[in-house]
mmCIF file of C-alpha atoms in Angstrom:
data_model
loop_
_atom_site.group_PDB
_atom_site.id
_atom_site.type_symbol
_atom_site.label_atom_id
_atom_site.label_comp_id
_atom_site.label_asym_id
_atom_site.label_seq_id
_atom_site.Cartn_x
_atom_site.Cartn_y
_atom_site.Cartn_z
ATOM 1 C CA UNK A 91 2.430 9.187 -8.759
ATOM 2 C CA UNK A 92 -1.098 8.016 -8.859
ATOM 3 C CA UNK A 93 -4.092 9.702 -10.517
ATOM 4 C CA UNK A 94 -5.658 10.471 -7.109
ATOM 5 C CA UNK A 95 -4.727 13.656 -5.401
ATOM 6 C CA UNK A 96 -2.049 13.545 -2.776
ATOM 7 C CA UNK A 97 1.659 12.761 -2.280
ATOM 8 C CA UNK A 98 3.624 10.458 -4.607
ATOM 9 C CA UNK A 99 2.791 6.780 -4.012
ATOM 10 C CA UNK A 100 6.195 5.470 -5.138
ATOM 11 C CA UNK A 101 9.657 6.983 -5.167
ATOM 12 C CA UNK A 102 12.243 5.271 -7.269
ATOM 13 C CA UNK A 103 15.936 6.192 -7.165
ATOM 14 C CA UNK A 104 18.842 4.882 -9.223
ATOM 15 C CA UNK A 105 21.170 2.694 -7.234
ATOM 16 C CA UNK A 106 23.854 0.041 -7.579
ATOM 17 C CA UNK A 107 21.342 -2.784 -6.819
ATOM 18 C CA UNK A 108 17.617 -3.230 -6.577
ATOM 19 C CA UNK A 109 16.412 -2.937 -3.039
ATOM 20 C CA UNK A 110 13.414 -1.907 -0.895
ATOM 21 C CA UNK A 111 14.247 1.187 1.285
ATOM 22 C CA UNK A 112 11.064 1.453 3.329
ATOM 23 C CA UNK A 113 7.567 2.705 3.163
ATOM 24 C CA UNK A 114 5.660 5.694 4.657
ATOM 25 C CA UNK A 115 2.433 6.571 6.405
ATOM 26 C CA UNK A 116 0.770 9.999 6.443
ATOM 27 C CA UNK A 117 -0.077 11.363 9.947
ATOM 28 C CA UNK A 118 -3.347 13.133 10.432
ATOM 29 C CA UNK A 119 -1.523 16.406 11.029
ATOM 30 C CA UNK A 120 1.785 17.873 12.224
ATOM 31 C CA UNK A 121 0.666 17.600 15.855
ATOM 32 C CA UNK A 122 0.263 13.800 15.530
ATOM 33 C CA UNK A 123 3.679 13.597 13.924
ATOM 34 C CA UNK A 124 5.236 15.548 16.754
ATOM 35 C CA UNK A 125 3.557 13.234 19.330
ATOM 36 C CA UNK A 126 5.118 10.278 17.531
ATOM 37 C CA UNK A 127 8.532 12.000 17.608
ATOM 38 C CA UNK A 128 8.238 12.738 21.392
ATOM 39 C CA UNK A 129 7.078 9.144 22.113
ATOM 40 C CA UNK A 130 9.906 7.453 20.157
ATOM 41 C CA UNK A 131 12.703 10.006 20.743
ATOM 42 C CA UNK A 132 13.091 10.247 16.897
ATOM 43 C CA UNK A 133 13.696 13.693 15.350
ATOM 44 C CA UNK A 134 11.201 15.242 12.913
ATOM 45 C CA UNK A 135 13.180 16.352 9.903
ATOM 46 C CA UNK A 136 12.188 18.333 6.810
ATOM 47 C CA UNK A 137 11.742 16.382 3.557
ATOM 48 C CA UNK A 138 13.010 17.510 0.173
ATOM 49 C CA UNK A 139 11.479 20.499 -1.459
ATOM 50 C CA UNK A 140 9.818 18.293 -4.130
ATOM 51 C CA UNK A 141 7.883 16.390 -1.409
ATOM 52 C CA UNK A 142 7.597 19.082 1.302
ATOM 53 C CA UNK A 143 6.633 18.628 4.884
ATOM 54 C CA UNK A 144 8.283 16.726 7.756
ATOM 55 C CA UNK A 145 9.129 13.127 8.477
ATOM 56 C CA UNK A 146 9.868 10.899 11.481
ATOM 57 C CA UNK A 147 12.002 7.943 10.457
ATOM 58 C CA UNK A 148 11.714 4.691 12.490
ATOM 59 C CA UNK A 149 12.768 1.098 12.053
ATOM 60 C CA UNK A 150 10.492 -1.729 12.878
ATOM 61 C CA UNK A 151 11.604 -4.819 14.906
ATOM 62 C CA UNK A 152 12.354 -6.684 11.591
ATOM 63 C CA UNK A 153 14.730 -3.951 10.466
ATOM 64 C CA UNK A 154 12.270 -2.412 7.902
ATOM 65 C CA UNK A 155 12.553 1.379 7.598
ATOM 66 C CA UNK A 156 9.215 3.115 8.291
ATOM 67 C CA UNK A 157 8.642 6.767 7.626
ATOM 68 C CA UNK A 158 5.741 8.847 8.911
ATOM 69 C CA UNK A 159 5.157 12.202 7.266
ATOM 70 C CA UNK A 160 2.952 15.281 7.603
ATOM 71 C CA UNK A 161 2.284 18.479 5.595
ATOM 72 C CA UNK A 162 3.629 17.040 2.346
ATOM 73 C CA UNK A 163 2.624 18.725 -0.893
ATOM 74 C CA UNK A 164 -0.692 17.663 -2.411
ATOM 75 C CA UNK A 165 -0.566 17.007 -6.039
ATOM 76 C CA UNK A 166 -3.675 17.642 -8.064
ATOM 77 C CA UNK A 167 -5.749 14.814 -9.428
ATOM 78 C CA UNK A 168 -4.991 13.446 -12.865
ATOM 79 C CA UNK A 169 -7.594 12.144 -15.334
ATOM 80 C CA UNK A 170 -8.481 8.599 -14.342
ATOM 81 C CA UNK A 171 -9.281 5.591 -16.473
ATOM 82 C CA UNK A 172 -13.077 5.032 -16.733
ATOM 83 C CA UNK A 173 -14.190 1.606 -15.436
ATOM 84 C CA UNK A 174 -16.157 -0.680 -17.855
ATOM 85 C CA UNK A 175 -19.878 -0.979 -17.419
ATOM 86 C CA UNK A 176 -20.736 -4.300 -15.760
ATOM 87 C CA UNK A 177 -24.134 -6.021 -15.628
ATOM 88 C CA UNK A 178 -24.728 -7.803 -12.334
ATOM 89 C CA UNK A 179 -27.760 -10.023 -11.675
ATOM 90 C CA UNK A 180 -30.919 -8.143 -12.706
ATOM 91 C CA UNK A 181 -29.049 -4.805 -12.706
ATOM 92 C CA UNK A 182 -28.458 -4.172 -16.415
ATOM 93 C CA UNK A 183 -26.370 -1.048 -17.228
ATOM 94 C CA UNK A 184 -25.175 -2.172 -20.676
ATOM 95 C CA UNK A 185 -27.263 -3.668 -23.474
ATOM 96 C CA UNK A 186 -26.094 -4.487 -26.972
ATOM 97 C CA UNK A 187 -22.924 -2.285 -26.532
ATOM 98 C CA UNK A 188 -19.660 -3.963 -27.053
ATOM 99 C CA UNK A 189 -16.757 -2.945 -24.817
ATOM 100 C CA UNK A 190 -13.148 -3.489 -25.844
ATOM 101 C CA UNK A 191 -10.675 -2.139 -23.269
ATOM 102 C CA UNK A 192 -7.687 -0.674 -25.055
ATOM 103 C CA UNK A 193 -4.355 -2.397 -24.389
ATOM 104 C CA UNK A 194 -2.674 0.563 -22.652
ATOM 105 C CA UNK A 195 -0.773 0.883 -19.397
ATOM 106 C CA UNK A 196 -3.056 0.666 -16.360
ATOM 107 C CA UNK A 197 -3.361 4.042 -14.746
ATOM 108 C CA UNK A 198 -2.500 3.680 -11.054
ATOM 109 C CA UNK A 199 -4.877 5.602 -8.728
ATOM 110 C CA UNK A 200 -3.022 5.060 -5.479
ATOM 111 C CA UNK A 201 -1.013 2.711 -3.382
ATOM 112 C CA UNK A 202 -3.261 0.043 -1.916
ATOM 113 C CA UNK A 203 -1.075 -2.016 0.445
ATOM 114 C CA UNK A 204 2.371 -3.253 1.314
ATOM 115 C CA UNK A 205 3.146 -6.846 2.389
ATOM 116 C CA UNK A 206 6.010 -7.649 4.637
ATOM 117 C CA UNK A 207 7.490 -10.940 5.979
ATOM 118 C CA UNK A 208 9.018 -11.084 9.358
ATOM 119 C CA UNK A 209 10.916 -13.584 11.640
ATOM 120 C CA UNK A 210 9.631 -11.561 14.537
ATOM 121 C CA UNK A 211 6.011 -11.572 13.493
ATOM 122 C CA UNK A 212 4.253 -10.971 16.855
ATOM 123 C CA UNK A 213 6.859 -8.419 17.963
ATOM 124 C CA UNK A 214 6.516 -6.513 14.687
ATOM 125 C CA UNK A 215 2.705 -6.678 14.801
ATOM 126 C CA UNK A 216 2.608 -5.112 18.247
ATOM 127 C CA UNK A 217 5.042 -2.489 17.114
ATOM 128 C CA UNK A 218 2.802 -1.309 14.309
ATOM 129 C CA UNK A 219 -0.294 -1.371 16.555
ATOM 130 C CA UNK A 220 1.441 0.505 19.338
ATOM 131 C CA UNK A 221 3.457 3.063 17.365
ATOM 132 C CA UNK A 222 1.006 3.898 14.490
ATOM 133 C CA UNK A 223 -2.367 3.044 15.980
ATOM 134 C CA UNK A 224 -3.216 0.459 13.292
ATOM 135 C CA UNK A 225 -5.837 -2.187 13.964
ATOM 136 C CA UNK A 226 -6.142 -5.774 12.734
ATOM 137 C CA UNK A 227 -8.913 -6.643 10.246
ATOM 138 C CA UNK A 228 -8.151 -10.367 9.987
ATOM 139 C CA UNK A 229 -5.751 -13.021 11.207
ATOM 140 C CA UNK A 230 -4.656 -16.108 9.357
ATOM 141 C CA UNK A 231 -3.574 -19.337 11.045
ATOM 142 C CA UNK A 232 -1.807 -22.519 9.839
ATOM 143 C CA UNK A 233 -4.477 -25.280 9.341
ATOM 144 C CA UNK A 234 -5.003 -27.242 12.485
ATOM 145 C CA UNK A 235 -2.635 -25.064 14.519
ATOM 146 C CA UNK A 236 -4.825 -22.215 15.601
ATOM 147 C CA UNK A 237 -3.735 -22.830 19.255
ATOM 148 C CA UNK A 238 -0.195 -21.795 18.232
ATOM 149 C CA UNK A 239 -1.418 -18.281 17.328
ATOM 150 C CA UNK A 240 -1.695 -16.353 14.085
ATOM 151 C CA UNK A 241 0.874 -16.405 11.334
ATOM 152 C CA UNK A 242 -0.375 -13.509 9.180
ATOM 153 C CA UNK A 243 -2.361 -10.378 9.853
ATOM 154 C CA UNK A 244 -4.138 -7.869 7.629
ATOM 155 C CA UNK A 245 -3.906 -4.448 9.235
ATOM 156 C CA UNK A 246 -5.817 -1.230 8.460
ATOM 157 C CA UNK A 247 -5.587 2.383 9.485
ATOM 158 C CA UNK A 248 -7.946 3.325 12.338
ATOM 159 C CA UNK A 249 -9.961 6.139 10.817
ATOM 160 C CA UNK A 250 -12.868 6.003 13.255
ATOM 161 C CA UNK A 251 -16.184 6.233 11.626
ATOM 162 C CA UNK A 252 -14.592 6.948 8.247
ATOM 163 C CA UNK A 253 -14.440 3.753 6.094
ATOM 164 C CA UNK A 254 -10.902 2.420 5.508
ATOM 165 C CA UNK A 255 -9.398 -0.305 3.238
ATOM 166 C CA UNK A 256 -9.441 -3.747 4.631
ATOM 167 C CA UNK A 257 -5.652 -3.659 4.889
ATOM 168 C CA UNK A 258 -2.991 -1.044 4.289
ATOM 169 C CA UNK A 259 -0.276 -3.328 5.624
ATOM 170 C CA UNK A 260 -0.178 -7.241 5.572
ATOM 171 C CA UNK A 261 2.357 -8.862 7.867
ATOM 172 C CA UNK A 262 3.308 -12.534 7.704
ATOM 173 C CA UNK A 263 5.551 -14.945 9.695
ATOM 174 C CA UNK A 264 8.416 -16.186 7.527
ATOM 175 C CA UNK A 265 11.978 -17.456 7.406
ATOM 176 C CA UNK A 266 13.532 -14.029 6.788
ATOM 177 C CA UNK A 267 12.733 -10.354 7.119
ATOM 178 C CA UNK A 268 11.782 -8.965 3.756
ATOM 179 C CA UNK A 269 9.563 -6.889 1.594
ATOM 180 C CA UNK A 270 7.141 -9.176 -0.377
ATOM 181 C CA UNK A 271 5.072 -6.811 -2.639
ATOM 182 C CA UNK A 272 3.099 -3.643 -3.053
ATOM 183 C CA UNK A 273 -0.365 -3.487 -4.603
ATOM 184 C CA UNK A 274 -1.775 -0.497 -6.434
ATOM 185 C CA UNK A 275 -5.441 0.375 -7.079
ATOM 186 C CA UNK A 276 -6.549 0.780 -10.698
ATOM 187 C CA UNK A 277 -10.093 1.534 -12.086
ATOM 188 C CA UNK A 278 -11.196 -2.085 -12.510
ATOM 189 C CA UNK A 279 -10.166 -5.593 -13.431
ATOM 190 C CA UNK A 280 -10.234 -4.857 -17.166
ATOM 191 C CA UNK A 281 -7.784 -2.070 -16.737
ATOM 192 C CA UNK A 282 -5.393 -4.384 -14.895
ATOM 193 C CA UNK A 283 -5.843 -7.187 -17.496
ATOM 194 C CA UNK A 284 -5.361 -4.866 -20.438
ATOM 195 C CA UNK A 285 -2.349 -3.371 -18.804
ATOM 196 C CA UNK A 286 -0.925 -6.793 -18.286
ATOM 197 C CA UNK A 287 -1.416 -7.537 -21.992
ATOM 198 C CA UNK A 288 0.314 -4.253 -22.804
ATOM 199 C CA UNK A 289 3.346 -5.355 -20.771
ATOM 200 C CA UNK A 290 3.294 -8.826 -22.169
ATOM 201 C CA UNK A 291 3.534 -7.538 -25.751
ATOM 202 C CA UNK A 292 6.673 -5.739 -24.714
ATOM 203 C CA UNK A 293 8.591 -8.689 -23.260
ATOM 204 C CA UNK A 294 7.477 -8.600 -19.631
ATOM 205 C CA UNK A 295 6.307 -11.717 -17.944
ATOM 206 C CA UNK A 296 3.786 -12.182 -15.194
ATOM 207 C CA UNK A 297 4.947 -13.803 -11.980
ATOM 208 C CA UNK A 298 1.361 -14.311 -10.791
ATOM 209 C CA UNK A 299 -2.189 -13.414 -11.851
ATOM 210 C CA UNK A 300 -3.436 -11.418 -14.838
ATOM 211 C CA UNK A 301 -1.839 -8.051 -14.091
#
């Protein structure tokens, strides 16, 4: 779970092999969830006692399981890592005070986004917009091939006047249907870098970046 209040941001279960079994969105309320169930013909089913609430389980055009939930248990906030004090331009918040972030595990605050690859990119994109009310923040195109249409989209939750992350889901055209990665929010860049050093000292190797 993350340090922010809410439902768990990741569920891991022991299995015979490593695999991605889907991801979930939280509906605004139970009425929204029931509207989705009615529109798709999918049943609303109770979740486990540890999570609580109801879920509607769907499958996107790429075969990726998608769960929408409502009324799940809200876990209380945990103590969060404090961000380092950063001087920017003429705004000086730290003078003659050394900062040495400890090499400890980065404390996840919440799930930031999920990235998927699809052979049915446009069909999958329309599905998420139509079924979940998501909206596109940005499109990417192959250089010099804009007339062929987008090949990747960064998609956010439509929260009206309430600010939302630039993207909760990123969807890319690719040679196969697959989960690419998840990103998790931490307090700042130093927490991520120090957490990466902590893992490196214990035999883990980065595939990309400093985290």
